[in-house]
Coordinates of C-alpha atoms and ligand atoms in Angstrom, one line a residue:
M1 CA 81.6 123.1 29.0
P2 CA 78.0 122.5 27.9
L3 CA 76.4 119.4 29.3
N4 CA 75.4 118.2 25.8
T5 CA 79.0 117.0 25.4
L6 CA 77.9 114.2 27.6
E7 CA 76.2 112.5 24.7
S8 CA 79.7 111.1 24.0
L9 CA 80.1 109.8 27.6
T10 CA 81.6 106.4 27.7
V11 CA 82.5 104.3 30.7
D12 CA 85.2 101.6 30.5
A13 CA 83.4 98.7 32.2
T14 CA 86.3 96.3 31.8
R15 CA 88.8 98.6 33.3
L16 CA 86.6 99.3 36.3
A17 CA 86.0 95.5 36.8
N18 CA 89.8 94.9 36.6
E19 CA 90.4 97.6 39.2
L20 CA 87.8 96.2 41.5
D21 CA 89.4 92.8 41.2
Q22 CA 92.9 94.3 41.9
L23 CA 91.6 96.1 45.0
A24 CA 90.1 92.8 46.2
T25 CA 93.5 91.2 46.3
H26 CA 94.3 93.4 49.3
S27 CA 92.5 91.2 51.8
S28 CA 93.4 89.3 55.0
T29 CA 91.2 86.4 54.0
P30 CA 91.5 84.2 50.9
A31 CA 89.5 84.9 47.7
P32 CA 86.7 85.1 47.0
S33 CA 86.2 86.6 50.4
V34 CA 87.5 90.1 51.1
T35 CA 88.4 91.3 54.6
R36 CA 90.0 94.8 54.9
V37 CA 89.9 96.2 58.4
L38 CA 90.7 99.8 59.2
F39 CA 94.4 100.6 59.3
T40 CA 95.6 97.0 59.0
Q41 CA 98.2 96.1 56.4
T42 CA 95.6 95.1 53.8
D43 CA 93.7 98.4 54.4
L44 CA 97.0 100.4 54.0
A45 CA 97.7 98.5 50.8
G46 CA 94.2 99.2 49.5
R47 CA 94.7 102.9 50.3
E48 CA 97.9 103.0 48.3
Y49 CA 96.1 101.5 45.4
V50 CA 93.2 104.0 45.6
R51 CA 95.6 106.9 45.8
S52 CA 97.4 105.6 42.7
L53 CA 94.1 105.4 40.8
M54 CA 93.2 108.9 41.9
A55 CA 96.6 110.3 40.8
D56 CA 96.3 108.4 37.5
A57 CA 92.9 110.1 36.9
G58 CA 94.6 113.5 37.3
L59 CA 93.0 114.1 40.7
E60 CA 94.9 116.0 43.4
V61 CA 95.2 113.5 46.4
I62 CA 94.5 115.0 49.8
E63 CA 94.3 113.1 53.1
D64 CA 92.9 114.3 56.4
P65 CA 93.9 113.4 60.0
A66 CA 91.3 110.6 60.2
G67 CA 92.5 109.0 57.0
N68 CA 89.7 110.1 54.7
I69 CA 91.2 110.3 51.2
F70 CA 90.0 113.0 48.8
G71 CA 90.7 112.9 45.0
R72 CA 90.1 116.5 43.9
W73 CA 89.3 117.7 40.4
V74 CA 89.8 121.4 40.8
G75 CA 87.1 123.4 39.1
S76 CA 87.2 126.7 37.3
E77 CA 85.8 128.3 40.6
P78 CA 88.0 126.5 43.2
S79 CA 86.5 128.6 46.1
A80 CA 82.9 127.6 45.3
P81 CA 81.4 124.9 47.6
R82 CA 82.5 121.6 46.1
V83 CA 80.6 118.5 44.8
G84 CA 81.5 115.4 46.8
S85 CA 81.1 111.8 45.8
G86 CA 82.5 108.6 47.2
S87 CA 82.1 105.7 49.6
H88 CA 84.4 103.2 51.5
C89 CA 86.9 100.5 50.8
D90 CA 87.1 98.9 54.2
A91 CA 85.4 95.5 54.3
I92 CA 83.9 93.4 57.1
P93 CA 85.3 89.9 57.7
H94 CA 84.5 87.5 54.8
A95 CA 82.7 90.1 52.7
G96 CA 82.6 90.6 49.0
K97 CA 84.4 92.9 46.6
F98 CA 81.7 95.5 45.7
D99 CA 80.3 96.9 49.0
G100 CA 81.7 100.5 49.0
T101 CA 84.4 100.0 46.5
V102 CA 82.0 100.6 43.5
G103 CA 81.4 104.1 45.0
V104 CA 85.1 104.9 45.2
L105 CA 86.5 103.3 42.1
G106 CA 83.3 104.1 40.2
G107 CA 83.7 107.7 41.3
I108 CA 87.2 107.8 39.8
A109 CA 85.9 106.1 36.7
A110 CA 83.2 108.8 36.4
V111 CA 85.9 111.5 36.5
R112 CA 87.8 109.7 33.8
A113 CA 84.7 109.5 31.6
L114 CA 83.9 113.2 32.1
R115 CA 87.4 114.3 31.3
D116 CA 87.4 112.1 28.2
A117 CA 84.1 113.7 27.2
G118 CA 85.7 117.2 27.5
Y119 CA 83.7 118.2 30.5
E120 CA 85.2 120.9 32.8
P121 CA 83.6 121.5 36.2
R122 CA 83.0 124.9 37.7
R123 CA 82.7 123.5 41.2
S124 CA 85.6 121.3 42.2
I125 CA 84.6 117.6 42.4
D126 CA 86.0 115.4 45.3
I127 CA 86.0 111.7 45.0
I128 CA 86.2 110.6 48.7
M129 CA 87.3 107.3 50.2
F130 CA 85.9 107.5 53.7
T131 CA 88.3 106.2 56.2
S132 CA 86.2 103.4 57.7
E133 CA 82.5 102.8 57.1
E134 CA 82.4 99.4 58.7
P135 CA 82.2 99.0 62.5
T136 CA 84.5 96.0 62.6
R137 CA 87.6 97.4 64.4
F138 CA 86.2 100.2 66.6
G139 CA 82.7 99.0 67.1
I140 CA 80.9 102.0 65.4
G141 CA 80.5 102.5 61.7
C142 CA 81.3 105.6 59.6
S143 CA 83.9 107.1 61.9
G144 CA 85.3 109.3 59.0
S145 CA 81.9 110.6 57.8
R146 CA 80.6 111.0 61.4
L147 CA 83.6 113.3 62.0
M148 CA 83.1 115.2 58.8
G149 CA 79.4 115.5 59.3
G150 CA 79.7 116.6 62.9
A151 CA 77.8 113.5 64.1
M152 CA 80.6 112.5 66.5
A153 CA 83.0 114.7 68.4
P154 CA 86.8 114.4 67.6
A155 CA 87.5 113.6 71.3
E156 CA 84.9 110.8 71.2
V157 CA 86.4 109.2 68.1
A158 CA 89.9 109.6 69.3
V159 CA 89.3 107.3 72.3
L160 CA 87.4 104.5 70.6
T161 CA 89.3 101.4 71.3
D162 CA 89.6 98.0 69.5
E163 CA 89.6 94.6 71.2
D164 CA 93.4 94.9 71.8
G165 CA 92.9 98.2 73.6
I166 CA 94.4 100.2 70.8
S167 CA 92.7 103.6 70.5
F168 CA 91.6 105.1 67.2
D169 CA 94.1 107.9 67.8
E170 CA 97.0 105.5 68.2
A171 CA 95.9 103.4 65.2
R172 CA 95.6 106.4 62.9
K173 CA 99.0 107.8 64.0
T174 CA 100.6 104.4 63.5
A175 CA 99.1 104.4 60.0
G176 CA 100.7 107.7 59.4
Y177 CA 97.7 110.0 59.9
D178 CA 98.7 112.8 62.3
G179 CA 97.2 116.2 62.8
D180 CA 94.2 117.4 64.8
L181 CA 90.9 115.4 64.3
A182 CA 89.1 118.7 64.7
D183 CA 90.3 119.6 61.2
V184 CA 88.3 116.7 59.8
V185 CA 85.0 118.4 60.6
L186 CA 83.5 120.0 57.5
A187 CA 82.7 123.7 57.3
D188 CA 79.1 124.3 56.4
D189 CA 80.1 125.5 52.9
D190 CA 82.8 123.0 52.0
Y191 CA 80.4 121.1 49.9
A192 CA 77.3 122.1 47.9
Y193 CA 76.2 118.5 47.2
F194 CA 77.2 114.9 48.0
V195 CA 76.2 111.8 45.9
E196 CA 77.2 108.2 46.7
L197 CA 77.1 105.3 44.3
H198 CA 76.6 102.0 46.0
V199 CA 75.5 98.4 45.3
E200 CA 71.9 97.9 46.5
Q201 CA 72.8 95.1 48.9
G202 CA 69.2 93.9 48.4
P203 CA 67.0 92.1 45.9
E204 CA 64.7 94.8 44.5
L205 CA 66.5 96.0 41.4
E206 CA 67.1 92.5 40.2
R207 CA 63.6 91.4 41.1
R208 CA 62.1 94.3 39.2
Q209 CA 64.7 94.0 36.4
L210 CA 65.6 97.7 36.6
D211 CA 69.0 99.3 36.1
I212 CA 69.2 102.0 38.7
A213 CA 67.6 103.0 42.0
V214 CA 67.3 106.6 43.1
V215 CA 67.6 106.4 46.9
S216 CA 64.7 108.2 48.7
A217 CA 65.9 107.7 52.3
I218 CA 68.4 105.9 54.4
A219 CA 67.1 103.8 57.3
A220 CA 68.0 104.6 60.9
P221 CA 70.6 102.3 62.5
A222 CA 71.1 101.7 66.2
S223 CA 73.6 99.3 67.8
F224 CA 74.2 98.5 71.4
K225 CA 75.7 95.8 73.6
I226 CA 74.0 94.1 76.6
R227 CA 76.1 92.2 79.2
F228 CA 74.7 89.7 81.7
E229 CA 76.9 88.9 84.7
G230 CA 76.3 85.7 86.6
K231 CA 78.2 83.4 89.0
G232 CA 79.6 80.8 86.6
G233 CA 81.0 77.6 88.2
H234 CA 81.4 73.9 87.5
A235 CA 78.9 72.4 84.9
G236 CA 78.7 69.2 86.9
T237 CA 78.5 70.2 90.5
V238 CA 76.4 73.4 90.5
L239 CA 72.7 72.1 90.6
M240 CA 70.1 73.9 88.5
P241 CA 68.4 75.9 91.3
A242 CA 71.7 77.4 92.4
R243 CA 72.8 78.6 89.0
K244 CA 73.2 82.1 87.7
D245 CA 73.8 81.2 84.1
A246 CA 74.5 84.4 82.0
L247 CA 73.9 82.7 78.6
V248 CA 70.3 81.6 79.1
P249 CA 68.8 85.1 79.4
A250 CA 70.9 86.1 76.4
A251 CA 69.4 83.3 74.4
I252 CA 65.9 84.4 75.5
L253 CA 66.7 88.0 74.5
I254 CA 68.0 87.0 71.1
A255 CA 64.7 85.1 70.4
K256 CA 62.8 88.2 71.7
A257 CA 64.7 90.5 69.3
E258 CA 63.5 88.4 66.4
E259 CA 59.9 88.3 67.7
L260 CA 59.8 92.1 68.3
A261 CA 61.1 92.8 64.8
R262 CA 58.8 90.4 63.1
N263 CA 55.8 91.8 65.0
S264 CA 56.6 95.5 65.0
G265 CA 53.9 96.3 62.5
S266 CA 56.4 97.7 60.1
N267 CA 58.0 95.7 57.2
D268 CA 61.1 97.8 57.6
T269 CA 62.1 96.7 61.1
V270 CA 65.2 94.5 61.3
A271 CA 67.0 93.3 64.4
T272 CA 70.2 91.3 64.4
V273 CA 72.5 89.8 67.0
G274 CA 75.7 89.2 65.1
M275 CA 78.1 88.8 68.0
V276 CA 77.9 86.8 71.2
D277 CA 80.9 86.8 73.6
V278 CA 80.8 84.1 76.3
H279 CA 83.2 84.0 79.2
P280 CA 84.9 81.7 80.1
S281 CA 83.6 79.8 77.1
A282 CA 84.4 76.2 78.2
V283 CA 82.2 73.3 77.6
N284 CA 82.1 72.3 81.3
S285 CA 81.9 75.8 82.8
I286 CA 78.7 77.7 83.4
P287 CA 78.8 81.0 81.4
R288 CA 79.7 83.7 83.9
E289 CA 79.7 86.8 81.7
V290 CA 77.9 87.1 78.3
T291 CA 77.9 90.1 76.0
I292 CA 75.5 90.3 73.0
S293 CA 75.6 92.9 70.3
F294 CA 72.4 94.2 68.8
D295 CA 71.8 95.9 65.4
V296 CA 68.2 97.3 65.2
R297 CA 67.0 99.4 62.2
D298 CA 63.8 100.8 60.7
T299 CA 63.1 103.6 58.3
D300 CA 60.8 105.1 61.0
L301 CA 62.7 106.4 64.0
A302 CA 59.8 106.0 66.5
T303 CA 59.4 102.3 65.5
R304 CA 63.1 101.7 65.9
E305 CA 63.2 103.4 69.3
R306 CA 60.2 101.4 70.4
I307 CA 61.9 98.1 69.6
V308 CA 65.2 99.2 71.2
D309 CA 63.4 100.3 74.4
A310 CA 61.4 97.0 74.5
L311 CA 64.6 95.0 74.2
I312 CA 66.4 96.9 76.9
D313 CA 63.4 96.6 79.3
E314 CA 63.2 92.9 78.6
A315 CA 66.9 92.5 79.4
K316 CA 66.6 94.4 82.7
S317 CA 63.6 92.2 83.8
L318 CA 65.5 89.0 82.8
A319 CA 68.5 90.1 84.8
E320 CA 66.3 91.1 87.8
A321 CA 64.3 87.8 87.8
R322 CA 67.5 85.8 87.7
G323 CA 69.6 87.8 90.1
L324 CA 72.2 88.7 87.4
G325 CA 74.3 91.8 86.8
F326 CA 73.3 93.9 83.8
K327 CA 75.2 96.4 81.7
L328 CA 74.0 98.4 78.6
D329 CA 76.5 100.0 76.2
M330 CA 74.7 102.2 73.7
I331 CA 77.0 102.4 70.7
N332 CA 75.0 104.4 68.2
S333 CA 71.5 105.5 67.6
D334 CA 71.2 107.6 64.4
P335 CA 68.2 109.2 62.8
P336 CA 67.2 108.3 59.3
I337 CA 67.8 110.8 56.4
A338 CA 65.7 111.8 53.4
A339 CA 67.6 112.3 50.1
A340 CA 67.7 115.9 48.9
P341 CA 65.0 116.5 46.2
E342 CA 67.4 118.4 43.9
I343 CA 69.8 115.5 43.9
K344 CA 67.1 112.9 43.4
Q345 CA 66.0 115.0 40.4
A346 CA 69.5 115.2 39.0
I347 CA 69.9 111.4 39.3
E348 CA 66.5 110.8 37.7
E349 CA 67.3 113.2 34.7
S350 CA 70.7 111.5 34.3
C351 CA 69.0 108.0 34.2
D352 CA 66.6 109.3 31.6
A353 CA 69.4 110.9 29.5
A354 CA 71.3 107.6 29.6
G355 CA 68.2 105.7 28.6
L356 CA 68.3 103.6 31.8
S357 CA 65.3 102.2 33.8
R358 CA 64.9 103.4 37.3
C359 CA 62.9 103.2 40.5
E360 CA 63.0 104.8 43.9
L361 CA 64.2 102.7 46.9
V362 CA 64.9 103.1 50.6
S363 CA 68.4 102.2 51.6
R364 CA 68.1 99.6 54.4
A365 CA 71.9 99.6 54.8
Y366 CA 73.6 102.7 56.2
H367 CA 76.3 104.5 54.3
D368 CA 78.6 107.5 54.7
A369 CA 75.9 109.4 52.9
L370 CA 73.9 109.1 56.2
F371 CA 76.4 111.4 57.9
M372 CA 77.3 113.6 55.0
A373 CA 73.6 114.5 54.9
R374 CA 74.1 116.2 58.3
K375 CA 76.0 119.0 56.5
V376 CA 75.2 118.7 52.8
P377 CA 72.3 118.0 50.5
T378 CA 72.8 114.3 49.8
G379 CA 71.6 111.6 47.5
M380 CA 72.5 108.0 46.5
I381 CA 72.5 105.9 43.4
F382 CA 72.1 102.1 43.6
V383 CA 73.1 99.4 41.1
P384 CA 71.8 95.8 41.4
S385 CA 73.1 93.1 43.7
K386 CA 72.8 89.5 42.4
D387 CA 70.3 87.7 44.5
G388 CA 70.4 90.7 46.9
I389 CA 73.5 89.3 48.5
S390 CA 76.0 91.4 50.4
H391 CA 78.5 91.1 53.3
R392 CA 79.2 87.7 51.8
P393 CA 82.0 86.5 49.4
D394 CA 79.4 85.8 46.7
E395 CA 78.3 89.4 46.5
Y396 CA 78.1 90.3 42.8
T397 CA 77.3 93.1 40.5
S398 CA 78.3 92.7 36.8
P399 CA 80.7 95.1 35.0
E400 CA 77.9 96.3 32.8
E401 CA 75.7 97.1 35.8
N402 CA 78.5 98.9 37.6
A403 CA 79.3 100.9 34.4
R404 CA 75.6 102.0 34.1
G405 CA 75.9 103.3 37.7
V406 CA 79.1 105.2 36.8
D407 CA 77.4 106.7 33.7
V408 CA 74.5 108.0 35.9
L409 CA 77.0 109.2 38.5
A410 CA 79.1 111.0 35.9
R411 CA 76.0 112.8 34.5
T412 CA 74.8 113.7 37.9
L413 CA 78.1 115.1 39.0
A414 CA 78.3 117.1 35.7
K415 CA 74.9 118.6 36.5
L416 CA 75.8 119.5 40.1
A417 CA 79.3 120.8 39.4
C418 CA 78.4 123.1 36.4
Ligands
HGY1 O1 75.8 97.8 58.1 C1 75.6 98.5 57.1 O2 74.5 98.9 56.8 C2 76.8 98.9 56.3 O3 77.0 98.0 55.3 N1 78.0 99.1 57.1
MN2 MN1 78.9 97.1 54.4
MN3 MN1 78.8 99.9 52.2

């Protein structure tokens, strides 16, 4: 079908907004927050809803052993490498309703708009809900796309365990996902292209008053845990010289992380300690074991590595100087990716055809696209985030802004799948 039929492309902004609201009701925390953790009841309910939307849009619903869900629009050449699009529907505790979901429900809306415009793909188009982009339950993000992209071995993912000691393998099977995780890994020619629509989760589009960002690169995330082991004891009877307090060096290290990130010489360096676990955590007991989680990112791999190494060195010398035990648990340390030029161009042309303003941005958040890029030429489309807010209940992108992103996604998919 010639692409000029796309002049008649219309996206139902209200319907998409209602569907995003409906999905947000599947949450284990009260509105306006959204919490939807991998393979919990609310996640399973969310999956059911996504499958119903895919089926309603005429997509063939396929699920793999890791719980990745594919809504397939079979093209006239079903054996040709497909075009993939999609994102995630799991949500960290007390998040908002747009992170990830706009890329899944927006992808389905893009298919509806293309069908209504009379478009017929040559390459099949898959709208993918990746099984778990957030690290909440198993400590590492993007387990589904890591498997698909070959960034993590099936045997490694299978044994990831949550804080109750339940493994990924047990959790997926309880959720009804059997089969061999090795079947999740993509063949090199499964997909020709992958495009992800996502909210910016930053302030740039709103600040510059632009409609769309064409993502040029995705920053490199690393996360690790450091544990200090001391002696603990009674808060009243153990005098200061005799103490081996595990929380004080942790506090010093947290301040050090901020100092290193602020003074790295790069505006793109970020370092966060989002979790601190203190044992035994009693007001009158000296902390005996403390585990702190680090999230360090930069668009430049060498800079990020330098900050991570400096933090680990600092931790080791703090432990030595204070006679404490020390343990490092490296969780992930991923390279950045650059978006594929041909996909950036398709997105740019689609913005221009739709009469939408655009700019180029680096993604400081990671996404499933970071791992799909291991196997497939990949690109991303951003729509604005109000006040740059995300991972908070007041995350917001308007129906009109989401619909503009879907319009660009639809045109981009049509270009790539023809
Ligand atoms: O942390 C991230 O960048 C993503 O939102 N999970
Ligand atoms: Mn997120
Ligand atoms: Mn996301």
